[in-house]
PDB file of C-alpha atoms in Angstrom:
ATOM      1  CA  MET J  16      35.153  16.860   4.337  1.00  0.00           C
ATOM      2  CA  ARG J  17      38.779  14.975   4.780  1.00  0.00           C
ATOM      3  CA  ARG J  18      37.712  14.356   8.145  1.00  0.00           C
ATOM      4  CA  ALA J  19      34.431  12.506   7.459  1.00  0.00           C
ATOM      5  CA  LEU J  20      36.575  10.598   4.707  1.00  0.00           C
ATOM      6  CA  LEU J  21      39.041   9.628   7.678  1.00  0.00           C
ATOM      7  CA  LEU J  22      36.495   8.808  10.048  1.00  0.00           C
ATOM      8  CA  ALA J  23      34.711   6.481   7.065  1.00  0.00           C
ATOM      9  CA  ALA J  24      38.030   4.502   6.757  1.00  0.00           C
ATOM     10  CA  THR J  25      38.346   3.878  10.527  1.00  0.00           C
ATOM     11  CA  PRO J  26      40.732   0.375  10.481  1.00  0.00           C
ATOM     12  CA  GLY J  27      38.393  -2.446  12.127  1.00  0.00           C
ATOM     13  CA  VAL J  28      34.981  -2.080  10.956  1.00  0.00           C
ATOM     14  CA  PRO J  29      33.429  -5.002   9.792  1.00  0.00           C
ATOM     15  CA  VAL J  30      32.821  -4.930   6.115  1.00  0.00           C
ATOM     16  CA  GLY J  31      29.617  -5.818   4.957  1.00  0.00           C
ATOM     17  CA  PRO J  32      26.093  -4.829   3.690  1.00  0.00           C
ATOM     18  CA  ASN J  33      26.727  -1.019   4.126  1.00  0.00           C
ATOM     19  CA  PRO J  34      29.596   1.365   3.117  1.00  0.00           C
ATOM     20  CA  ARG J  35      31.815   2.888   5.000  1.00  0.00           C
ATOM     21  CA  VAL J  36      30.786   6.674   6.241  1.00  0.00           C
ATOM     22  CA  GLY J  37      31.540   9.466   8.708  1.00  0.00           C
ATOM     23  CA  CYS J  38      30.124  12.521   9.530  1.00  0.00           C
ATOM     24  CA  VAL J  39      31.043  16.141  11.003  1.00  0.00           C
ATOM     25  CA  LEU J  40      28.509  18.278  12.418  1.00  0.00           C
ATOM     26  CA  LEU J  41      29.998  22.213  11.572  1.00  0.00           C
ATOM     27  CA  GLY J  42      28.034  24.673  14.469  1.00  0.00           C
ATOM     28  CA  VAL J  43      26.462  27.675  13.712  1.00  0.00           C
ATOM     29  CA  ASP J  44      29.869  29.595  14.117  1.00  0.00           C
ATOM     30  CA  GLY J  45      31.705  26.836  11.773  1.00  0.00           C
ATOM     31  CA  ASP J  46      33.504  24.890  14.638  1.00  0.00           C
ATOM     32  CA  PRO J  47      32.677  21.552  15.133  1.00  0.00           C
ATOM     33  CA  VAL J  48      30.819  20.092  17.673  1.00  0.00           C
ATOM     34  CA  GLY J  49      29.974  16.553  16.381  1.00  0.00           C
ATOM     35  CA  GLU J  50      31.477  13.794  14.735  1.00  0.00           C
ATOM     36  CA  GLY J  51      30.989   9.917  14.268  1.00  0.00           C
ATOM     37  CA  PHE J  52      31.225   7.031  11.361  1.00  0.00           C
ATOM     38  CA  HIS J  53      29.075   3.823  10.462  1.00  0.00           C
ATOM     39  CA  ARG J  54      30.588   0.907  12.773  1.00  0.00           C
ATOM     40  CA  GLY J  55      28.857  -2.130  11.086  1.00  0.00           C
ATOM     41  CA  ALA J  56      24.888  -3.087  10.066  1.00  0.00           C
ATOM     42  CA  GLY J  57      22.736  -2.505  12.613  1.00  0.00           C
ATOM     43  CA  THR J  58      24.245   0.095  14.555  1.00  0.00           C
ATOM     44  CA  ASP J  59      23.981   4.029  14.079  1.00  0.00           C
ATOM     45  CA  HIS J  60      24.882   5.641  10.857  1.00  0.00           C
ATOM     46  CA  ALA J  61      27.082   8.025  10.706  1.00  0.00           C
ATOM     47  CA  GLU J  62      25.061  10.963  10.925  1.00  0.00           C
ATOM     48  CA  VAL J  63      23.232   9.772  13.683  1.00  0.00           C
ATOM     49  CA  ALA J  64      26.043   9.562  16.129  1.00  0.00           C
ATOM     50  CA  ALA J  65      27.527  12.601  14.707  1.00  0.00           C
ATOM     51  CA  ILE J  66      24.158  14.360  15.682  1.00  0.00           C
ATOM     52  CA  ALA J  67      23.877  12.310  19.284  1.00  0.00           C
ATOM     53  CA  ALA J  68      27.961  14.118  19.440  1.00  0.00           C
ATOM     54  CA  ALA J  69      26.543  16.839  18.665  1.00  0.00           C
ATOM     55  CA  GLY J  70      23.422  17.405  20.994  1.00  0.00           C
ATOM     56  CA  ASP J  71      21.640  20.562  21.429  1.00  0.00           C
ATOM     57  CA  ARG J  72      24.245  21.660  19.094  1.00  0.00           C
ATOM     58  CA  ALA J  73      23.555  20.616  16.257  1.00  0.00           C
ATOM     59  CA  ARG J  74      20.319  22.939  15.763  1.00  0.00           C
ATOM     60  CA  GLY J  75      21.368  24.752  13.538  1.00  0.00           C
ATOM     61  CA  ALA J  76      24.314  23.110  12.149  1.00  0.00           C
ATOM     62  CA  THR J  77      25.650  22.227   8.726  1.00  0.00           C
ATOM     63  CA  ALA J  78      26.302  18.237   8.409  1.00  0.00           C
ATOM     64  CA  VAL J  79      29.333  17.198   6.252  1.00  0.00           C
ATOM     65  CA  VAL J  80      29.086  13.537   5.209  1.00  0.00           C
ATOM     66  CA  THR J  81      30.645  11.178   2.712  1.00  0.00           C
ATOM     67  CA  LEU J  82      27.373  10.314   1.286  1.00  0.00           C
ATOM     68  CA  GLU J  83      24.022  10.917   0.324  1.00  0.00           C
ATOM     69  CA  PRO J  84      21.891  11.025   4.015  1.00  0.00           C
ATOM     70  CA  CYS J  85      19.584   7.915   2.943  1.00  0.00           C
ATOM     71  CA  HIS J  86      15.810   8.090   2.923  1.00  0.00           C
ATOM     72  CA  HIS J  87      14.773   4.896   3.748  1.00  0.00           C
ATOM     73  CA  THR J  88      14.014   2.977   6.954  1.00  0.00           C
ATOM     74  CA  GLY J  89      16.078  -0.836   6.870  1.00  0.00           C
ATOM     75  CA  ARG J  90      17.431  -1.813  10.022  1.00  0.00           C
ATOM     76  CA  THR J  91      17.562   1.560  11.179  1.00  0.00           C
ATOM     77  CA  GLY J  92      15.581   4.664  10.545  1.00  0.00           C
ATOM     78  CA  PRO J  93      16.489   7.291   7.564  1.00  0.00           C
ATOM     79  CA  CYS J  94      19.204   8.983   8.359  1.00  0.00           C
ATOM     80  CA  THR J  95      17.003  12.353   6.101  1.00  0.00           C
ATOM     81  CA  ALA J  96      14.325  12.677   9.081  1.00  0.00           C
ATOM     82  CA  ALA J  97      17.454  11.944  11.816  1.00  0.00           C
ATOM     83  CA  LEU J  98      18.735  15.541  10.187  1.00  0.00           C
ATOM     84  CA  GLN J  99      15.771  17.160  10.167  1.00  0.00           C
ATOM     85  CA  THR J 100      14.176  16.141  13.770  1.00  0.00           C
ATOM     86  CA  ALA J 101      18.130  17.441  14.586  1.00  0.00           C
ATOM     87  CA  GLY J 102      17.609  20.483  13.549  1.00  0.00           C
ATOM     88  CA  VAL J 103      20.117  20.151  10.702  1.00  0.00           C
ATOM     89  CA  THR J 104      20.148  23.254   8.232  1.00  0.00           C
ATOM     90  CA  ARG J 105      22.767  22.612   5.529  1.00  0.00           C
ATOM     91  CA  VAL J 106      24.120  19.215   4.239  1.00  0.00           C
ATOM     92  CA  VAL J 107      26.899  18.845   1.985  1.00  0.00           C
ATOM     93  CA  TYR J 108      28.002  15.746   1.041  1.00  0.00           C
ATOM     94  CA  ALA J 109      30.596  13.666  -1.113  1.00  0.00           C
ATOM     95  CA  GLN J 110      29.275  10.074  -3.375  1.00  0.00           C
ATOM     96  CA  ALA J 111      25.476  10.071  -4.294  1.00  0.00           C
ATOM     97  CA  ASP J 112      24.117   6.913  -2.598  1.00  0.00           C
ATOM     98  CA  PRO J 113      23.912   4.443  -5.052  1.00  0.00           C
ATOM     99  CA  ASN J 114      21.833   2.198  -3.541  1.00  0.00           C
ATOM    100  CA  ARG J 115      17.987   1.685  -5.716  1.00  0.00           C
ATOM    101  CA  ALA J 116      16.600   1.916  -1.993  1.00  0.00           C
ATOM    102  CA  ALA J 117      18.487   4.049  -0.285  1.00  0.00           C
ATOM    103  CA  SER J 118      18.374   7.553  -2.399  1.00  0.00           C
ATOM    104  CA  GLY J 119      17.026  10.249  -2.727  1.00  0.00           C
ATOM    105  CA  GLY J 120      18.122  11.959   0.473  1.00  0.00           C
ATOM    106  CA  ALA J 121      19.135  15.068  -1.428  1.00  0.00           C
ATOM    107  CA  GLN J 122      15.785  15.646  -3.037  1.00  0.00           C
ATOM    108  CA  ALA J 123      13.481  15.189   0.099  1.00  0.00           C
ATOM    109  CA  LEU J 124      16.255  17.309   2.728  1.00  0.00           C
ATOM    110  CA  ALA J 125      16.349  19.983  -0.425  1.00  0.00           C
ATOM    111  CA  ALA J 126      12.198  19.382  -0.469  1.00  0.00           C
ATOM    112  CA  ALA J 127      11.680  19.775   3.228  1.00  0.00           C
ATOM    113  CA  GLY J 128      14.076  23.403   3.562  1.00  0.00           C
ATOM    114  CA  VAL J 129      17.565  22.287   3.949  1.00  0.00           C
ATOM    115  CA  ASP J 130      20.418  23.583   1.954  1.00  0.00           C
ATOM    116  CA  VAL J 131      21.499  21.130   0.377  1.00  0.00           C
ATOM    117  CA  VAL J 132      25.519  20.420  -1.584  1.00  0.00           C
ATOM    118  CA  GLY J 133      27.042  17.547  -2.819  1.00  0.00           C
ATOM    119  CA  GLY J 134      29.726  16.476  -5.130  1.00  0.00           C
ATOM    120  CA  VAL J 135      32.575  17.353  -2.446  1.00  0.00           C
ATOM    121  CA  LEU J 136      35.315  15.321  -2.618  1.00  0.00           C
ATOM    122  CA  ALA J 137      33.421  12.740  -4.666  1.00  0.00           C
ATOM    123  CA  ASP J 138      36.421  11.128  -6.306  1.00  0.00           C
ATOM    124  CA  GLU J 139      37.898   9.977  -2.587  1.00  0.00           C
ATOM    125  CA  ALA J 140      34.607   8.822  -1.160  1.00  0.00           C
ATOM    126  CA  LEU J 141      34.042   6.755  -4.176  1.00  0.00           C
ATOM    127  CA  ASP J 142      37.566   5.721  -4.340  1.00  0.00           C
ATOM    128  CA  LEU J 143      36.894   4.774  -0.439  1.00  0.00           C
ATOM    129  CA  ASN J 144      33.944   2.540  -0.652  1.00  0.00           C
ATOM    130  CA  ARG J 145      34.294   0.833  -4.857  1.00  0.00           C
ATOM    131  CA  VAL J 146      33.263  -2.749  -4.646  1.00  0.00           C
ATOM    132  CA  TRP J 147      29.992  -1.706  -2.498  1.00  0.00           C
ATOM    133  CA  THR J 148      29.242   1.121  -5.125  1.00  0.00           C
ATOM    134  CA  PHE J 149      29.453  -1.192  -8.085  1.00  0.00           C
ATOM    135  CA  ALA J 150      27.809  -3.757  -6.004  1.00  0.00           C
ATOM    136  CA  MET J 151      25.436  -1.253  -5.313  1.00  0.00           C
ATOM    137  CA  GLU J 152      25.428  -0.372  -9.182  1.00  0.00           C
ATOM    138  CA  ARG J 153      25.316  -4.202 -10.759  1.00  0.00           C
ATOM    139  CA  GLN J 154      23.332  -5.820  -7.643  1.00  0.00           C
ATOM    140  CA  ARG J 155      25.632  -8.634  -7.389  1.00  0.00           C
ATOM    141  CA  PRO J 156      28.766  -8.948  -5.428  1.00  0.00           C
ATOM    142  CA  PHE J 157      32.086  -7.991  -6.708  1.00  0.00           C
ATOM    143  CA  VAL J 158      34.226 -10.256  -6.998  1.00  0.00           C
ATOM    144  CA  THR J 159      37.831 -10.693  -6.538  1.00  0.00           C
ATOM    145  CA  TRP J 160      40.193 -14.014  -7.437  1.00  0.00           C
ATOM    146  CA  LYS J 161      43.172 -14.240  -6.006  1.00  0.00           C
ATOM    147  CA  PHE J 162      45.249 -17.490  -6.662  1.00  0.00           C
ATOM    148  CA  ALA J 163      49.314 -18.247  -5.999  1.00  0.00           C
ATOM    149  CA  THR J 164      51.386 -19.626  -9.162  1.00  0.00           C
ATOM    150  CA  THR J 165      54.843 -19.858  -9.963  1.00  0.00           C
ATOM    151  CA  LEU J 166      57.195 -18.294 -12.323  1.00  0.00           C
ATOM    152  CA  ASP J 167      55.954 -21.525 -15.295  1.00  0.00           C
ATOM    153  CA  GLY J 168      51.920 -21.017 -14.083  1.00  0.00           C
ATOM    154  CA  ARG J 169      51.825 -23.621 -11.404  1.00  0.00           C
ATOM    155  CA  SER J 170      49.076 -24.088  -8.907  1.00  0.00           C
ATOM    156  CA  ALA J 171      50.189 -27.411  -6.930  1.00  0.00           C
ATOM    157  CA  ALA J 172      52.585 -30.061  -8.265  1.00  0.00           C
ATOM    158  CA  THR J 173      52.596 -33.326  -9.880  1.00  0.00           C
ATOM    159  CA  ASP J 174      51.357 -35.099  -6.300  1.00  0.00           C
ATOM    160  CA  GLY J 175      49.019 -32.659  -5.674  1.00  0.00           C
ATOM    161  CA  THR J 176      50.960 -30.947  -2.949  1.00  0.00           C
ATOM    162  CA  SER J 177      50.148 -26.765  -2.956  1.00  0.00           C
ATOM    163  CA  ARG J 178      52.149 -25.523   0.473  1.00  0.00           C
ATOM    164  CA  TRP J 179      53.441 -23.277  -0.370  1.00  0.00           C
ATOM    165  CA  VAL J 180      53.840 -21.629  -3.062  1.00  0.00           C
ATOM    166  CA  SER J 181      53.704 -18.676  -2.341  1.00  0.00           C
ATOM    167  CA  SER J 182      55.693 -17.171   0.801  1.00  0.00           C
ATOM    168  CA  PRO J 183      54.293 -16.389   4.263  1.00  0.00           C
ATOM    169  CA  GLN J 184      54.507 -12.413   3.639  1.00  0.00           C
ATOM    170  CA  SER J 185      52.237 -13.266   0.558  1.00  0.00           C
ATOM    171  CA  ARG J 186      50.418 -15.143   3.165  1.00  0.00           C
ATOM    172  CA  HIS J 187      49.755 -12.498   5.075  1.00  0.00           C
ATOM    173  CA  ASP J 188      49.134 -10.204   2.545  1.00  0.00           C
ATOM    174  CA  THR J 189      45.977 -12.621   1.520  1.00  0.00           C
ATOM    175  CA  HIS J 190      45.076 -12.603   5.068  1.00  0.00           C
ATOM    176  CA  ARG J 191      45.001  -8.388   5.066  1.00  0.00           C
ATOM    177  CA  LEU J 192      42.746  -8.999   1.625  1.00  0.00           C
ATOM    178  CA  ARG J 193      40.276 -11.798   3.029  1.00  0.00           C
ATOM    179  CA  ALA J 194      39.619  -9.182   5.881  1.00  0.00           C
ATOM    180  CA  LEU J 195      38.551  -6.497   3.204  1.00  0.00           C
ATOM    181  CA  SER J 196      36.056  -9.134   1.340  1.00  0.00           C
ATOM    182  CA  ASP J 197      33.125 -10.021   3.344  1.00  0.00           C
ATOM    183  CA  THR J 198      32.877 -13.730   1.757  1.00  0.00           C
ATOM    184  CA  MET J 199      35.446 -16.831   0.758  1.00  0.00           C
ATOM    185  CA  LEU J 200      33.710 -18.724  -1.774  1.00  0.00           C
ATOM    186  CA  VAL J 201      35.936 -21.790  -2.998  1.00  0.00           C
ATOM    187  CA  GLY J 202      34.118 -25.265  -4.595  1.00  0.00           C
ATOM    188  CA  THR J 203      33.706 -28.560  -3.300  1.00  0.00           C
ATOM    189  CA  ASN J 204      36.642 -30.301  -4.942  1.00  0.00           C
ATOM    190  CA  THR J 205      39.443 -27.875  -2.536  1.00  0.00           C
ATOM    191  CA  VAL J 206      37.332 -27.879   0.636  1.00  0.00           C
ATOM    192  CA  ALA J 207      37.957 -32.315  -0.519  1.00  0.00           C
ATOM    193  CA  VAL J 208      41.506 -31.880  -1.229  1.00  0.00           C
ATOM    194  CA  ASP J 209      42.719 -29.272   0.844  1.00  0.00           C
ATOM    195  CA  ASP J 210      40.620 -28.921   3.357  1.00  0.00           C
ATOM    196  CA  PRO J 211      41.221 -25.176   3.950  1.00  0.00           C
ATOM    197  CA  LEU J 212      40.214 -23.354   7.570  1.00  0.00           C
ATOM    198  CA  LEU J 213      39.305 -20.333   5.343  1.00  0.00           C
ATOM    199  CA  THR J 214      39.698 -17.920   8.552  1.00  0.00           C
ATOM    200  CA  VAL J 215      41.187 -14.446   8.440  1.00  0.00           C
ATOM    201  CA  ARG J 216      44.195 -14.526  10.957  1.00  0.00           C
ATOM    202  CA  ASP J 217      46.690 -11.737  12.683  1.00  0.00           C
ATOM    203  CA  ASP J 218      50.173 -11.938  11.726  1.00  0.00           C
ATOM    204  CA  HIS J 219      50.227 -13.579  14.437  1.00  0.00           C
ATOM    205  CA  ASP J 220      47.785 -16.601  13.395  1.00  0.00           C
ATOM    206  CA  VAL J 221      45.379 -15.413  15.594  1.00  0.00           C
ATOM    207  CA  ALA J 222      41.775 -15.246  13.973  1.00  0.00           C
ATOM    208  CA  LEU J 223      40.466 -12.335  13.758  1.00  0.00           C
ATOM    209  CA  PRO J 224      37.068 -10.840  15.227  1.00  0.00           C
ATOM    210  CA  HIS J 225      35.319 -10.202  12.160  1.00  0.00           C
ATOM    211  CA  GLN J 226      35.496 -13.182   9.869  1.00  0.00           C
ATOM    212  CA  PRO J 227      34.208 -12.851   6.482  1.00  0.00           C
ATOM    213  CA  LEU J 228      31.386 -16.118   5.368  1.00  0.00           C
ATOM    214  CA  ARG J 229      32.805 -18.941   4.014  1.00  0.00           C
ATOM    215  CA  ALA J 230      31.341 -19.973   0.968  1.00  0.00           C
ATOM    216  CA  VAL J 231      31.131 -23.655  -0.130  1.00  0.00           C
ATOM    217  CA  MET J 232      30.405 -24.027  -3.815  1.00  0.00           C
ATOM    218  CA  GLY J 233      29.230 -27.392  -6.331  1.00  0.00           C
ATOM    219  CA  LEU J 234      27.174 -30.603  -6.077  1.00  0.00           C
ATOM    220  CA  ARG J 235      29.471 -32.598  -4.662  1.00  0.00           C
ATOM    221  CA  ASP J 236      29.022 -34.062  -0.947  1.00  0.00           C
ATOM    222  CA  LEU J 237      31.039 -33.319   1.885  1.00  0.00           C
ATOM    223  CA  PRO J 238      32.144 -34.320   4.839  1.00  0.00           C
ATOM    224  CA  ALA J 239      30.778 -33.243   8.126  1.00  0.00           C
ATOM    225  CA  ASP J 240      33.788 -32.737   8.942  1.00  0.00           C
ATOM    226  CA  ARG J 241      35.958 -30.394   7.001  1.00  0.00           C
ATOM    227  CA  ARG J 242      37.017 -27.857   8.584  1.00  0.00           C
ATOM    228  CA  VAL J 243      35.489 -24.614   6.743  1.00  0.00           C
ATOM    229  CA  PHE J 244      32.186 -26.071   8.271  1.00  0.00           C
ATOM    230  CA  ASN J 245      33.927 -25.642  12.040  1.00  0.00           C
ATOM    231  CA  GLY J 246      32.083 -23.123  14.299  1.00  0.00           C
ATOM    232  CA  ASP J 247      34.896 -20.509  13.608  1.00  0.00           C
ATOM    233  CA  ALA J 248      33.105 -18.635  11.202  1.00  0.00           C
ATOM    234  CA  GLU J 249      30.127 -18.713   9.277  1.00  0.00           C
ATOM    235  CA  SER J 250      29.496 -21.070   6.742  1.00  0.00           C
ATOM    236  CA  LEU J 251      27.132 -21.480   3.578  1.00  0.00           C
ATOM    237  CA  ARG J 252      26.743 -24.370   0.911  1.00  0.00           C
ATOM    238  CA  LEU J 253      26.042 -23.009  -2.461  1.00  0.00           C
ATOM    239  CA  ARG J 254      24.059 -26.065  -4.076  1.00  0.00           C
ATOM    240  CA  THR J 255      25.373 -24.434  -7.481  1.00  0.00           C
ATOM    241  CA  ARG J 256      27.967 -24.599 -10.407  1.00  0.00           C
ATOM    242  CA  ASP J 257      26.377 -21.784 -11.711  1.00  0.00           C
ATOM    243  CA  PRO J 258      28.454 -18.251 -10.902  1.00  0.00           C
ATOM    244  CA  HIS J 259      25.339 -16.621 -12.001  1.00  0.00           C
ATOM    245  CA  GLU J 260      23.738 -18.567  -9.164  1.00  0.00           C
ATOM    246  CA  ALA J 261      25.825 -18.503  -6.629  1.00  0.00           C
ATOM    247  CA  LEU J 262      26.382 -14.500  -6.688  1.00  0.00           C
ATOM    248  CA  ALA J 263      22.807 -13.966  -6.919  1.00  0.00           C
ATOM    249  CA  GLU J 264      22.153 -16.298  -3.325  1.00  0.00           C
ATOM    250  CA  LEU J 265      25.045 -14.356  -1.997  1.00  0.00           C
ATOM    251  CA  TRP J 266      23.402 -10.927  -2.873  1.00  0.00           C
ATOM    252  CA  GLN J 267      20.368 -12.021  -0.852  1.00  0.00           C
ATOM    253  CA  HIS J 268      22.350 -12.569   1.920  1.00  0.00           C
ATOM    254  CA  GLU J 269      23.284  -8.886   1.578  1.00  0.00           C
ATOM    255  CA  ARG J 270      27.286 -10.127   0.592  1.00  0.00           C
ATOM    256  CA  ARG J 271      29.325  -7.590  -1.305  1.00  0.00           C
ATOM    257  CA  HIS J 272      32.437  -8.815  -1.841  1.00  0.00           C
ATOM    258  CA  VAL J 273      33.400 -12.005  -2.469  1.00  0.00           C
ATOM    259  CA  PHE J 274      36.623 -12.994  -2.423  1.00  0.00           C
ATOM    260  CA  LEU J 275      37.328 -16.360  -4.565  1.00  0.00           C
ATOM    261  CA  GLU J 276      39.951 -18.498  -3.457  1.00  0.00           C
ATOM    262  CA  GLY J 277      38.393 -22.023  -5.452  1.00  0.00           C
ATOM    263  CA  GLY J 278      40.656 -24.206  -7.889  1.00  0.00           C
ATOM    264  CA  PRO J 279      41.654 -23.829 -11.478  1.00  0.00           C
ATOM    265  CA  THR J 280      38.231 -25.000 -12.182  1.00  0.00           C
ATOM    266  CA  LEU J 281      35.546 -22.632 -10.661  1.00  0.00           C
ATOM    267  CA  ALA J 282      38.486 -20.221 -11.316  1.00  0.00           C
ATOM    268  CA  ALA J 283      37.765 -20.711 -14.421  1.00  0.00           C
ATOM    269  CA  ALA J 284      33.543 -21.172 -14.460  1.00  0.00           C
ATOM    270  CA  PHE J 285      34.029 -17.498 -13.019  1.00  0.00           C
ATOM    271  CA  VAL J 286      36.152 -15.757 -15.788  1.00  0.00           C
ATOM    272  CA  ARG J 287      34.263 -17.479 -18.968  1.00  0.00           C
ATOM    273  CA  ALA J 288      31.093 -16.144 -17.351  1.00  0.00           C
ATOM    274  CA  GLY J 289      32.687 -12.678 -17.026  1.00  0.00           C
ATOM    275  CA  LEU J 290      32.386 -12.357 -12.973  1.00  0.00           C
ATOM    276  CA  VAL J 291      35.720 -11.667 -12.647  1.00  0.00           C
ATOM    277  CA  ASP J 292      36.400  -7.796 -11.713  1.00  0.00           C
ATOM    278  CA  GLU J 293      39.415  -8.787  -9.857  1.00  0.00           C
ATOM    279  CA  VAL J 294      42.776 -10.374  -9.869  1.00  0.00           C
ATOM    280  CA  VAL J 295      45.243 -10.750  -7.240  1.00  0.00           C
ATOM    281  CA  ALA J 296      48.354 -13.112  -8.432  1.00  0.00           C
ATOM    282  CA  TYR J 297      51.334 -13.787  -6.518  1.00  0.00           C
ATOM    283  CA  LEU J 298      54.211 -14.627  -8.955  1.00  0.00           C
ATOM    284  CA  ALA J 299      56.395 -16.823  -6.899  1.00  0.00           C
ATOM    285  CA  PRO J 300      60.289 -17.493  -8.253  1.00  0.00           C
ATOM    286  CA  LYS J 301      59.717 -20.993  -8.608  1.00  0.00           C
ATOM    287  CA  LEU J 302      59.514 -23.207 -10.959  1.00  0.00           C
ATOM    288  CA  LEU J 303      57.358 -26.881 -10.535  1.00  0.00           C
ATOM    289  CA  GLY J 304      57.845 -28.104 -14.522  1.00  0.00           C
ATOM    290  CA  ALA J 305      55.025 -29.529 -14.433  1.00  0.00           C
ATOM    291  CA  GLY J 306      51.668 -29.847 -12.483  1.00  0.00           C
ATOM    292  CA  ARG J 307      48.217 -27.992 -11.635  1.00  0.00           C
ATOM    293  CA  ASN J 308      47.366 -25.065 -13.150  1.00  0.00           C
ATOM    294  CA  ALA J 309      46.041 -21.630 -11.612  1.00  0.00           C
ATOM    295  CA  VAL J 310      43.070 -21.956 -14.152  1.00  0.00           C
ATOM    296  CA  ALA J 311      41.550 -24.361 -16.499  1.00  0.00           C
ATOM    297  CA  ASP J 312      40.330 -23.963 -20.265  1.00  0.00           C
ATOM    298  CA  LEU J 313      38.589 -20.091 -20.584  1.00  0.00           C
ATOM    299  CA  GLY J 314      38.004 -20.978 -24.937  1.00  0.00           C
ATOM    300  CA  VAL J 315      41.288 -18.912 -25.529  1.00  0.00           C
ATOM    301  CA  THR J 316      42.265 -21.260 -28.804  1.00  0.00           C
ATOM    302  CA  THR J 317      44.852 -18.081 -29.845  1.00  0.00           C
ATOM    303  CA  MET J 318      47.144 -14.989 -28.676  1.00  0.00           C
ATOM    304  CA  VAL J 319      44.790 -12.617 -30.095  1.00  0.00           C
ATOM    305  CA  ASP J 320      41.990 -13.845 -28.084  1.00  0.00           C
ATOM    306  CA  ALA J 321      44.068 -13.874 -25.112  1.00  0.00           C
ATOM    307  CA  LEU J 322      42.098 -11.637 -21.560  1.00  0.00           C
ATOM    308  CA  GLU J 323      44.236  -9.101 -21.011  1.00  0.00           C
ATOM    309  CA  LEU J 324      44.462  -7.527 -17.480  1.00  0.00           C
ATOM    310  CA  GLU J 325      44.150  -3.736 -16.995  1.00  0.00           C
ATOM    311  CA  VAL J 326      46.971  -3.945 -13.949  1.00  0.00           C
ATOM    312  CA  ASP J 327      46.234  -0.944 -11.327  1.00  0.00           C
ATOM    313  CA  ASP J 328      48.930  -2.354  -9.222  1.00  0.00           C
ATOM    314  CA  VAL J 329      52.760  -4.462  -9.049  1.00  0.00           C
ATOM    315  CA  SER J 330      54.228  -5.205  -5.396  1.00  0.00           C
ATOM    316  CA  VAL J 331      57.138  -7.211  -4.003  1.00  0.00           C
ATOM    317  CA  VAL J 332      55.948  -8.854  -1.437  1.00  0.00           C
ATOM    318  CA  GLY J 333      58.554 -10.704   0.553  1.00  0.00           C
ATOM    319  CA  PRO J 334      60.671 -12.242  -2.026  1.00  0.00           C
ATOM    320  CA  ASP J 335      56.975 -12.903  -4.793  1.00  0.00           C
ATOM    321  CA  VAL J 336      55.744 -10.057  -7.161  1.00  0.00           C
ATOM    322  CA  ARG J 337      52.194  -9.079  -6.979  1.00  0.00           C
ATOM    323  CA  VAL J 338      49.801  -8.131 -10.109  1.00  0.00           C
ATOM    324  CA  ARG J 339      46.798  -6.588  -9.423  1.00  0.00           C
ATOM    325  CA  GLY J 340      44.610  -6.098 -12.151  1.00  0.00           C
ATOM    326  CA  ARG J 341      41.087  -5.786 -13.923  1.00  0.00           C
ATOM    327  CA  ILE J 342      40.044  -8.267 -17.250  1.00  0.00           C
TER     328      ILE J 342
END
């Protein structure tokens, strides 16, 4: 199972509507005969890839897979059918499938006479797909809100300049986190004022081959020459100011992880709606004394009502401090 988890976590696999899954087939003598992992939407699932690698040796084999085999037809056929056709007689999986449309694989396999064991290293598998699992359970995208401020809480100076609050190291780290999402979301004001490119680049400023969707939320009309609308990545206008409506539309577009990088008004709207699931804040060792805050009014009027983060990690990134947590 640890080998299957390692396969599932293979770097470079584009994120999207599907989870990360790895599979190892053990032959009748207990030795590995094939392995595979899911390479992105529309490609063979991990079980199918492992069966193809094993060939005839899959008959009588045990499939060790990080997620309960799917039992539905989407872009590809059900893995339960593929395992039975290949002659696999035992399936060991880690995490039960939370996807309502695809679950039930373990029950179907058991009904067909396959020996099924679940829950092996389930916590490790859940951690690997924590965002996707959250999205499946809540039926909406997971939202990460990222922002950078000075030590006195300013995200821009009084003249509106915000480049750069944080260090090059923090900006590189932001691109790494962006690459783990499938959508970057900003408001129309950010596009109008800052004209961000909103692509994911490596440490050498080279665009990565797989780019998240660039979503722009709001009713304001924008010039067509804004960089977010160029051909470097897919773009989508969300003609609403309602965070619930925006996430519902993104869900219909099969988006599961939103990286919120909008300004203070958009950030406040999502926080007040209870739709921020994770916060990533970069605190730069700078002082402005005045300027724009990272977030607008949250409706909090007294300290006892302040929203507190459950902090998961505090790290030093270059000269900055990165705080990561949940509200």
